[in-house]
PDB file of C-alpha atoms and ligand atoms in Angstrom:
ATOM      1  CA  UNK A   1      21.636 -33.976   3.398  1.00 88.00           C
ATOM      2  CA  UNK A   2      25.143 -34.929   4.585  1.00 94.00           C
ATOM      3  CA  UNK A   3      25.122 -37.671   6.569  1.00 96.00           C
ATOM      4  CA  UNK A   4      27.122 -35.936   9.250  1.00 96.00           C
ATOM      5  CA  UNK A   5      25.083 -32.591   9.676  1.00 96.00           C
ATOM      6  CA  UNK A   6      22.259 -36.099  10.513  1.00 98.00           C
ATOM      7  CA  UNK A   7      24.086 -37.037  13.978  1.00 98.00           C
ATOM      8  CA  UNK A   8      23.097 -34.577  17.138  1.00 98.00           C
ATOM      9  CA  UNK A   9      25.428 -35.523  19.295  1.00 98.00           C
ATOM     10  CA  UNK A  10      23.561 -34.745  22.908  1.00 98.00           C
ATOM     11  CA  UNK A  11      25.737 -33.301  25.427  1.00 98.00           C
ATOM     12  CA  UNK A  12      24.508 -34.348  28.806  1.00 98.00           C
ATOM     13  CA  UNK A  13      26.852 -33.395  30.764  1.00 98.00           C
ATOM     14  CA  UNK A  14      26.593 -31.714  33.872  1.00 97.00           C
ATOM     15  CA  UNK A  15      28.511 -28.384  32.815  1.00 98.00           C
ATOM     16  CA  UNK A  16      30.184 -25.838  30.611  1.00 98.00           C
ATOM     17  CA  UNK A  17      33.332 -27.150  30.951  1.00 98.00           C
ATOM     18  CA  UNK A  18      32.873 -30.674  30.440  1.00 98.00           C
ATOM     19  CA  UNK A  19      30.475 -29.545  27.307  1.00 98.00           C
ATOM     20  CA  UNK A  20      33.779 -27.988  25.991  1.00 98.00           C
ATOM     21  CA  UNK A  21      36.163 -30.400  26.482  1.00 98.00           C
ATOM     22  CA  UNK A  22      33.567 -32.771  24.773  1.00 98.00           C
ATOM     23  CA  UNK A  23      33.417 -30.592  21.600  1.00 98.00           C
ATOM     24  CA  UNK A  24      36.922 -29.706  21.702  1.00 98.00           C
ATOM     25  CA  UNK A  25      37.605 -33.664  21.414  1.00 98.00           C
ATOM     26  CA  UNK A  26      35.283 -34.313  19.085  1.00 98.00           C
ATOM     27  CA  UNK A  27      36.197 -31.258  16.493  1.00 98.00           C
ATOM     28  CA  UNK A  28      35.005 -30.993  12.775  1.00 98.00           C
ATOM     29  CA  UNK A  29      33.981 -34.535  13.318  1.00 98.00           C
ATOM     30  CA  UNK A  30      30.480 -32.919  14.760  1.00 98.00           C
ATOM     31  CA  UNK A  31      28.264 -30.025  13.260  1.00 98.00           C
ATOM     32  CA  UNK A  32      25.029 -30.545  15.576  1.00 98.00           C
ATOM     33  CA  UNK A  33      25.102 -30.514  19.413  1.00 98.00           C
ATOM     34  CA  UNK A  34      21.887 -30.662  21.437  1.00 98.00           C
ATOM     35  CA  UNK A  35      21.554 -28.899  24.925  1.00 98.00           C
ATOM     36  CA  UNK A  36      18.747 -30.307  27.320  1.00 98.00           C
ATOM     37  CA  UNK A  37      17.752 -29.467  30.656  1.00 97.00           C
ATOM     38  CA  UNK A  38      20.823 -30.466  32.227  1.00 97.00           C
ATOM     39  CA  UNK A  39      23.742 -28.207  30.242  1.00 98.00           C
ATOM     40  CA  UNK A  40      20.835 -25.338  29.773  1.00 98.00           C
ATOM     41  CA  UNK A  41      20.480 -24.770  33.647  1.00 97.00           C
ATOM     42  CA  UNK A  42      24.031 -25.068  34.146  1.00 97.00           C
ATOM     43  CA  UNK A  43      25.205 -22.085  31.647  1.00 94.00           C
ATOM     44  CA  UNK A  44      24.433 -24.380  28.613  1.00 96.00           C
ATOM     45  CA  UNK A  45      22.249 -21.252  27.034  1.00 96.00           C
ATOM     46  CA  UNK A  46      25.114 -18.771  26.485  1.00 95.00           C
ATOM     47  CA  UNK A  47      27.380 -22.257  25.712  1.00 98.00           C
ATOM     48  CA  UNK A  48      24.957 -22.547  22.969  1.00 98.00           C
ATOM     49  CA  UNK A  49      26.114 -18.902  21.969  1.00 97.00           C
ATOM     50  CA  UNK A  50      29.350 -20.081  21.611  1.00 97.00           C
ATOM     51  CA  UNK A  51      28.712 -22.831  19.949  1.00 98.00           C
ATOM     52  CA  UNK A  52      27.129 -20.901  17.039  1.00 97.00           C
ATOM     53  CA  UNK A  53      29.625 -18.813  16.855  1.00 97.00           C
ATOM     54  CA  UNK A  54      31.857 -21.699  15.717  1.00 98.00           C
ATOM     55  CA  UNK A  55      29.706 -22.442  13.012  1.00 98.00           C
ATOM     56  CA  UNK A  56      28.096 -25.341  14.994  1.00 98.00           C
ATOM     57  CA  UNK A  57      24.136 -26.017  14.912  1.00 98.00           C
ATOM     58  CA  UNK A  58      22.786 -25.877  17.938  1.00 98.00           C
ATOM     59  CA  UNK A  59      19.373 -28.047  19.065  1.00 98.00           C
ATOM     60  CA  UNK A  60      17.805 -26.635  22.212  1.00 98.00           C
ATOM     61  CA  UNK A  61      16.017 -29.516  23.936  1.00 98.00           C
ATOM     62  CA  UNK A  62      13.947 -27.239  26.353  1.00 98.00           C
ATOM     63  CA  UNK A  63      10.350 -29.340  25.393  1.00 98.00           C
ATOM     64  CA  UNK A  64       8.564 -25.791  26.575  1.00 98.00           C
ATOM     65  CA  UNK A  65       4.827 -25.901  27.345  1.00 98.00           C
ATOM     66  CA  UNK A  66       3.218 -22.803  29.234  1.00 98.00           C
ATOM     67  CA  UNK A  67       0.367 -20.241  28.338  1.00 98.00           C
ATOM     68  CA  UNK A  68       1.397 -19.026  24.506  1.00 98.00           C
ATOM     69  CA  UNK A  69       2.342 -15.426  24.909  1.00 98.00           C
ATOM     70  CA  UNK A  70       5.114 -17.046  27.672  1.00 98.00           C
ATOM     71  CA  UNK A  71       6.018 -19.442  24.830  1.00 98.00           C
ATOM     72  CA  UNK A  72       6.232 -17.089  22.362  1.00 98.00           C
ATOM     73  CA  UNK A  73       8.253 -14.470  24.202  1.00 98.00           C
ATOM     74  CA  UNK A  74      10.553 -17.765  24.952  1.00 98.00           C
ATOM     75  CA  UNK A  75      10.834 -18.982  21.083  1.00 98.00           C
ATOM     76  CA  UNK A  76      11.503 -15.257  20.132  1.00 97.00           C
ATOM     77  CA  UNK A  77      14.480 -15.260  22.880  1.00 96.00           C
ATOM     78  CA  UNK A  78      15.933 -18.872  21.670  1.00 96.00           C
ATOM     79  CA  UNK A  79      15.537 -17.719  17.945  1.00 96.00           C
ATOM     80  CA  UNK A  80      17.617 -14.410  18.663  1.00 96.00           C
ATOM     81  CA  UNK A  81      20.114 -17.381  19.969  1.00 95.00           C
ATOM     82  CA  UNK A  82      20.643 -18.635  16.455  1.00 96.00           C
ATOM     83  CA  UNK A  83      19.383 -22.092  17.693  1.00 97.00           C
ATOM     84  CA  UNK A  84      18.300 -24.540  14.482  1.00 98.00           C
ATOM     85  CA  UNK A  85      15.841 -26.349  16.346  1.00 98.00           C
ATOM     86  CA  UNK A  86      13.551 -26.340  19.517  1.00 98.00           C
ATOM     87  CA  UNK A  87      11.425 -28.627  21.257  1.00 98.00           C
ATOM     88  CA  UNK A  88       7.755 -28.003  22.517  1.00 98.00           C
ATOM     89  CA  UNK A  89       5.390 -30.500  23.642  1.00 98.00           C
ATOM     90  CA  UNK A  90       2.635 -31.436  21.271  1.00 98.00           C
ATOM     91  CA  UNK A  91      -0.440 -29.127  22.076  1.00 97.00           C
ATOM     92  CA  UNK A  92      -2.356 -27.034  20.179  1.00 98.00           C
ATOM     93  CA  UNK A  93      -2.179 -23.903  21.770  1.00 98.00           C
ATOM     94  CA  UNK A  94       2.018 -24.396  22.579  1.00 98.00           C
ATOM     95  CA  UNK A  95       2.486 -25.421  18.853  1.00 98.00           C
ATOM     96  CA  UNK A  96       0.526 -22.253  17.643  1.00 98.00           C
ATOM     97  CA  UNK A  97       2.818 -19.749  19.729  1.00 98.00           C
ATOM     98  CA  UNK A  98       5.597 -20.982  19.161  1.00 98.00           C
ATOM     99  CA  UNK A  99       5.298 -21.359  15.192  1.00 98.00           C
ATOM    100  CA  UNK A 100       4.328 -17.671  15.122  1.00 98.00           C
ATOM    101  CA  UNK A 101       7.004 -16.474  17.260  1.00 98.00           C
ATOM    102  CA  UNK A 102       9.977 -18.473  15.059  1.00 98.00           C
ATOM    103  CA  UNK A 103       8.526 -16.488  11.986  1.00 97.00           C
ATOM    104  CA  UNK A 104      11.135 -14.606  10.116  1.00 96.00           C
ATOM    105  CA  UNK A 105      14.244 -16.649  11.917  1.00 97.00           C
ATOM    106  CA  UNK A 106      16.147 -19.728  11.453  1.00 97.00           C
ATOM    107  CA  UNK A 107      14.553 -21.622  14.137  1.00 98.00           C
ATOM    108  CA  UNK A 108      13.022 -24.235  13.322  1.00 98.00           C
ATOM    109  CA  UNK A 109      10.243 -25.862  16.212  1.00 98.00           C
ATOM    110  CA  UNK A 110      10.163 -29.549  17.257  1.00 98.00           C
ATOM    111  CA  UNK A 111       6.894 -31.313  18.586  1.00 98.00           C
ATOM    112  CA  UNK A 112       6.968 -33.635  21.443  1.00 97.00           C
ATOM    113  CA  UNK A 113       3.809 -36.095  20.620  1.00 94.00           C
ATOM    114  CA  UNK A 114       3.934 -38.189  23.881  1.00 92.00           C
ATOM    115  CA  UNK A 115       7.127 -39.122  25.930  1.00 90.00           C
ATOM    116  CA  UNK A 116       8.351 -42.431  24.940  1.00 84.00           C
ATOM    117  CA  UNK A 117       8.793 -42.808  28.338  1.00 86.00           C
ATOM    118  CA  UNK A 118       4.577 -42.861  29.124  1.00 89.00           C
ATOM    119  CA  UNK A 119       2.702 -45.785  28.488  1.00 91.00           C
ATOM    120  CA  UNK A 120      -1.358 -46.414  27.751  1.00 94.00           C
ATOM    121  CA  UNK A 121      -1.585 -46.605  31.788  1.00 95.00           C
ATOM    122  CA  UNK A 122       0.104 -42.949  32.192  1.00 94.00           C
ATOM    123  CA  UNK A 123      -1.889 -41.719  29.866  1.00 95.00           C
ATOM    124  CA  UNK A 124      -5.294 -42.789  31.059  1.00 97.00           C
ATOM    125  CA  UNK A 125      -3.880 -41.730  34.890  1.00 97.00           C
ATOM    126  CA  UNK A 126      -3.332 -38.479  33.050  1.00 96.00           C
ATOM    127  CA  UNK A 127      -7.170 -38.453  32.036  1.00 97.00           C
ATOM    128  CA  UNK A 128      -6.586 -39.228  28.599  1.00 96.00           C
ATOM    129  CA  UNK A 129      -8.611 -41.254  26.165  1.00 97.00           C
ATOM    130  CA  UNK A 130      -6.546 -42.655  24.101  1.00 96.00           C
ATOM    131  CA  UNK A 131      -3.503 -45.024  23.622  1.00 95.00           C
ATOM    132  CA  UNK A 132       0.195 -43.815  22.916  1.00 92.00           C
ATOM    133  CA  UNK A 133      -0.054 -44.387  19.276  1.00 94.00           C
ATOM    134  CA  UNK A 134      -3.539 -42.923  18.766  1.00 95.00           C
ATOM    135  CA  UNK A 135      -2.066 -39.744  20.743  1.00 96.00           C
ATOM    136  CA  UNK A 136       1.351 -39.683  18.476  1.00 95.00           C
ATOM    137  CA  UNK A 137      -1.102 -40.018  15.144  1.00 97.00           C
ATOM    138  CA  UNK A 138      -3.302 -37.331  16.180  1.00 97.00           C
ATOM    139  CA  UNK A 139      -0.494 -34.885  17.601  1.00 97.00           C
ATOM    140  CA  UNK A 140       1.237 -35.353  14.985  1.00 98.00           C
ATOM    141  CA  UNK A 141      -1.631 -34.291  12.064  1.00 98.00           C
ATOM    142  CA  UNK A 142      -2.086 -31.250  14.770  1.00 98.00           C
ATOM    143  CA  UNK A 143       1.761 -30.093  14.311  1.00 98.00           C
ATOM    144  CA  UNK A 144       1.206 -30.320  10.880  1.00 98.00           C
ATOM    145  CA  UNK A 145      -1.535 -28.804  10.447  1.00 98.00           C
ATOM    146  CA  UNK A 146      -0.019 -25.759  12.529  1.00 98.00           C
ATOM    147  CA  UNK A 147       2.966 -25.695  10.271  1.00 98.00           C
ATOM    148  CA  UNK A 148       5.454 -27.206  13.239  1.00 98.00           C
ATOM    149  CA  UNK A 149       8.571 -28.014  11.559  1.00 98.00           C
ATOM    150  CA  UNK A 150       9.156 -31.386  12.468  1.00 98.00           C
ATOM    151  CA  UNK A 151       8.264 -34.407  15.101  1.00 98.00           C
ATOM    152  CA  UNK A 152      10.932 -35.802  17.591  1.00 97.00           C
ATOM    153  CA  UNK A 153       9.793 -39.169  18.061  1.00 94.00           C
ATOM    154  CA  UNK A 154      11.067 -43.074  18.550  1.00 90.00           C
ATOM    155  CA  UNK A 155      12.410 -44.447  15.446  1.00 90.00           C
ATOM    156  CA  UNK A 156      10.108 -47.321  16.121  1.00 90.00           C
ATOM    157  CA  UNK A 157       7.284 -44.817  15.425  1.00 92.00           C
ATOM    158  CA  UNK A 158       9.224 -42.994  12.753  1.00 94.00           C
ATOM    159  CA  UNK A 159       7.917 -45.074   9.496  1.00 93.00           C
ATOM    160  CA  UNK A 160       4.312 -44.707  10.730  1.00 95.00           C
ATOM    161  CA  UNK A 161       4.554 -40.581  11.298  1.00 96.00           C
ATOM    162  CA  UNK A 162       6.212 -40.408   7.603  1.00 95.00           C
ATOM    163  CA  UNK A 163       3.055 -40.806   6.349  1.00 96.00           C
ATOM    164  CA  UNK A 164       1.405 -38.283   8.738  1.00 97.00           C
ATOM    165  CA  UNK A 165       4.117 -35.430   8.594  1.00 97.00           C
ATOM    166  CA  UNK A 166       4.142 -33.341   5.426  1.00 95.00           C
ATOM    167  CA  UNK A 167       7.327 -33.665   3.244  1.00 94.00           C
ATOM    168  CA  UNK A 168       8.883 -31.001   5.080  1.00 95.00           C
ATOM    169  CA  UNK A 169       8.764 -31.849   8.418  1.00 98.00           C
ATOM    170  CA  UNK A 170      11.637 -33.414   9.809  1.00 98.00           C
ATOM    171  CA  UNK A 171      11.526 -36.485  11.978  1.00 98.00           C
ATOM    172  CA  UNK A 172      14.271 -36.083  14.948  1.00 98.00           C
ATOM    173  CA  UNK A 173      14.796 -39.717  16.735  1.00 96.00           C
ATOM    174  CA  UNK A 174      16.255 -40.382  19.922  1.00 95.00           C
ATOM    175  CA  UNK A 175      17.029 -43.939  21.150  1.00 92.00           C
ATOM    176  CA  UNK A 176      19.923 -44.921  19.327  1.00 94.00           C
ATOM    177  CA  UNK A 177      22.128 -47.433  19.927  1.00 93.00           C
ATOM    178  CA  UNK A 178      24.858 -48.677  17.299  1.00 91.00           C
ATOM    179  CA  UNK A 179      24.873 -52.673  17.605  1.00 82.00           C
ATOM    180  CA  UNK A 180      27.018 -53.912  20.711  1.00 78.00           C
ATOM    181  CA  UNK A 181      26.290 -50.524  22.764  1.00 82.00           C
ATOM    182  CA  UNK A 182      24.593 -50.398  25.957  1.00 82.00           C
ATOM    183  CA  UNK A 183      20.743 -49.638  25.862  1.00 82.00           C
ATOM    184  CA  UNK A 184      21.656 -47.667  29.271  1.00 83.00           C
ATOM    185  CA  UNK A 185      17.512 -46.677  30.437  1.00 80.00           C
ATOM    186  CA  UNK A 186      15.985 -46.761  26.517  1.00 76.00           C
ATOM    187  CA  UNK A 187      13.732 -48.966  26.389  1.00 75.00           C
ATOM    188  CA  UNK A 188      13.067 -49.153  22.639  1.00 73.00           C
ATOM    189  CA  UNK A 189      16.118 -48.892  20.573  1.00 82.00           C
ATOM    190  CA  UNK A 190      17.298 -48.773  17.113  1.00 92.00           C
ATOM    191  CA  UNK A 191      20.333 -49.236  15.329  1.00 95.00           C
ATOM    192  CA  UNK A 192      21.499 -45.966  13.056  1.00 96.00           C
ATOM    193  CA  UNK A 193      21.041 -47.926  10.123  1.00 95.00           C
ATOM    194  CA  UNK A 194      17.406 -48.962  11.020  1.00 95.00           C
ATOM    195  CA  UNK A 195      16.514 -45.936  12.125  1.00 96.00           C
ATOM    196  CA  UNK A 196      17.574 -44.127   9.044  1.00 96.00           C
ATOM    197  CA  UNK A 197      16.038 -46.663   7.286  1.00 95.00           C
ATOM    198  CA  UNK A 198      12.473 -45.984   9.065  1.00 94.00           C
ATOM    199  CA  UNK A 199      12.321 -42.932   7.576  1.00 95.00           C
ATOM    200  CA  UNK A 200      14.412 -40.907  10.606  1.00 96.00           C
ATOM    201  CA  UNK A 201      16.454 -37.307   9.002  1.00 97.00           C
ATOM    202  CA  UNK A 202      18.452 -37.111  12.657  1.00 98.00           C
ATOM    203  CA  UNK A 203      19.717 -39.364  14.993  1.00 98.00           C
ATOM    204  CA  UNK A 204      20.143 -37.892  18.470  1.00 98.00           C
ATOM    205  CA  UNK A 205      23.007 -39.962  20.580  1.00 97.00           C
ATOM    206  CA  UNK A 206      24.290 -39.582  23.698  1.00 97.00           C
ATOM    207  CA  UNK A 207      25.895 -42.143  25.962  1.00 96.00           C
ATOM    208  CA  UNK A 208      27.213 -44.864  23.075  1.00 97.00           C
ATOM    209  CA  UNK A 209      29.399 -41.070  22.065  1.00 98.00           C
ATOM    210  CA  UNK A 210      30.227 -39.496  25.517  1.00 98.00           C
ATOM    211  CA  UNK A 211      30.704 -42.684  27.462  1.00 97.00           C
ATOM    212  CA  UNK A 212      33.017 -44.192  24.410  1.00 97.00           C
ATOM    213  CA  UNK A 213      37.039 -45.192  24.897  1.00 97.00           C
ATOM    214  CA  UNK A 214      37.019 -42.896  21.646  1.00 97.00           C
ATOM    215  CA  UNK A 215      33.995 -40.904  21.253  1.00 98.00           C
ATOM    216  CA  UNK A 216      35.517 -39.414  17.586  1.00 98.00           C
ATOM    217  CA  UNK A 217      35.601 -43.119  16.547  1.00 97.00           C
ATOM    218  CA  UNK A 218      32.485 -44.015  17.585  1.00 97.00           C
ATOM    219  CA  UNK A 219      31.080 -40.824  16.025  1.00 98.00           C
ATOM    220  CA  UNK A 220      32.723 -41.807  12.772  1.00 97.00           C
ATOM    221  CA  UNK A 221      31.461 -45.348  12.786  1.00 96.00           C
ATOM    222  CA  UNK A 222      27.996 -44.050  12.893  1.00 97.00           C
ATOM    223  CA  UNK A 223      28.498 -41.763  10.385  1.00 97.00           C
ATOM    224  CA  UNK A 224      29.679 -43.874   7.953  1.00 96.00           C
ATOM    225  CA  UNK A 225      26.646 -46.048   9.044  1.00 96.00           C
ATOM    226  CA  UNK A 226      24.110 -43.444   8.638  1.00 96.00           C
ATOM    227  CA  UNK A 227      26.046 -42.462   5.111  1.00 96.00           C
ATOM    228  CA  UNK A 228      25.608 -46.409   4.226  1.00 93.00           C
ATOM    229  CA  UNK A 229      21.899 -46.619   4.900  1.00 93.00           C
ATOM    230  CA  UNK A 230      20.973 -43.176   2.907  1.00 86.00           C
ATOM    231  CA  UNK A 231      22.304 -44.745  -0.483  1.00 80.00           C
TER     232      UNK A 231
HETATM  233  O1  C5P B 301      22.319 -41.096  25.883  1.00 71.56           O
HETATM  234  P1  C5P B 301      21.194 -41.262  24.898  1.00 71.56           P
HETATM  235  O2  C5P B 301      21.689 -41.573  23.485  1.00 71.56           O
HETATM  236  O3  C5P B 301      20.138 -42.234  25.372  1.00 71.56           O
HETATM  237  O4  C5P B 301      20.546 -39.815  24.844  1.00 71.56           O
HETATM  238  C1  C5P B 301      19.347 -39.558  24.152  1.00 71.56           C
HETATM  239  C2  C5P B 301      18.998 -38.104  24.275  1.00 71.56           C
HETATM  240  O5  C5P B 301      17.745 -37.887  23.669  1.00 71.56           O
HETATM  241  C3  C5P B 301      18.877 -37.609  25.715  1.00 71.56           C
HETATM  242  O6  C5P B 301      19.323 -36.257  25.713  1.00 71.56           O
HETATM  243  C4  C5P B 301      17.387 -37.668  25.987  1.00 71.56           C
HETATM  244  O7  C5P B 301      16.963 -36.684  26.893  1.00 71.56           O
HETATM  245  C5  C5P B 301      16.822 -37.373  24.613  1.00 71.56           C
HETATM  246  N1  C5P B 301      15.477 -37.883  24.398  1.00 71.56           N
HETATM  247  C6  C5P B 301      15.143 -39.220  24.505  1.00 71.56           C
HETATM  248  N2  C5P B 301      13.857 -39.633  24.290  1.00 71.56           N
HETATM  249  C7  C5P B 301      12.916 -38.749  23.974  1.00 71.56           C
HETATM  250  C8  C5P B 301      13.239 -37.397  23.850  1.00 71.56           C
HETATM  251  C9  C5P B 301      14.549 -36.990  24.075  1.00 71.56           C
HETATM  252  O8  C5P B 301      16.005 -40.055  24.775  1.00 71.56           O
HETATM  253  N3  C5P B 301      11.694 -39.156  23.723  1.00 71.56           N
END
């Protein structure tokens, strides 16, 4: 894979407009934008129209989780879209409906395992049994099992869930910083390199792009990083 089309540049920003100027900026230098919550309930879903029809991919980051024939009606909506990837979260009957519903389209469905942001403690408030990486392992056999087409998950825990993912499945990390950028509210970070390294096929960044002097440059650092590390 190019190492460009690897980078998902995440545009957080609060709406259309600033999504635009963001792209406009950043030009041929990006191929692969991800909307979450913020840009999707601020006209970020018929942005993400747009966006594909300028040839861009498109990631929605919408981490759906409801009864399956609402999640399957959803993925069937988001595949008409032309979106390349979508997130649910990582349970059996979510990853079953929306697997079906992508059939015959491009989309391609993301599993959420657990949120790096929960810990053992949330999860045993949450009435769970089992620690964050036991709950990652075994989500993450589940999803494959199901035929989900990839994990997002900390590069930290990217290495591990190689071995559990089929060859296919594509691991999606979050939590990058390049060395010298602010960690911002991550708490576990990883440097492109690394992160490639652990076994990662995208890097999702935000802030270290959008909150750059030059967010092209700093997009074409960590390409050429990313390119460096795949040798
Ligand atoms: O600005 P930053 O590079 O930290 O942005 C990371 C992006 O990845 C954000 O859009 C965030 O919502 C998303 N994300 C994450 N951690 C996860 C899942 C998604 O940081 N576990």
């Amino acid at each position: 894979m190019d190492a460009r089309e690897r980078l998902i540049v995440a545009l957080d920003v609060p709406s259309v407009s600033a999504a635009a100027a963001m792209v406009e900026k950043l030009g041929p230098a990006v191929s692969f934008y991800k909307i979450g919550y913020q840009l999707a309930f601020a006209g970020g879903l018929s942005f993400a129209d747009t966006l594909v029809r300028a040839d861009k991919k498109v990631f929605l980051d919408l981490k759906l989780h409801d009864i399956g024939n609402t999640v399957a009606k959803g993925v069937e909506c988001v595949a008409k879209l032309g979106a390349t990837f979508l997130t649910v979260h990582g349970y059996l009957q979510t990853m079953h409906a929306a697997v079906d519903a992508r059939k015959g389209s491009g989309l391609r469905i993301l599993a959420v395992t657990v949120l790096t942001s929960y810990d053992d403690a949330d999860l045993a408030a949450a009435g769970y049994d089992f620690t964050v990486p036991e709950l990652v392992a075994e989500r993450a056999a589940q999803a494959r099992d199901i035929g989900v087409d990839g994990l997002v998950c900390s590069a930290e825990e990217a290495a591990n869930l190689r071995t559990i993912a089929s060859a296919g499945m594509v691991l999606v990390t979050p939590g990058i910083r390049p060395a010298g950028a602010e960690k911002g509210d991550q708490k576990r970070i990883m440097t492109p390199a690394r992160a490639i390294a652990a076994g990662a096929d995208h890097l999702v960044v935000g802030r270290p792009i959008l909150e750059a002097p030059d967010p092209k440059a700093a997009v074409e650092a960590i390409v050429a990083e990313i390119a460096s590390a795949a040798r």
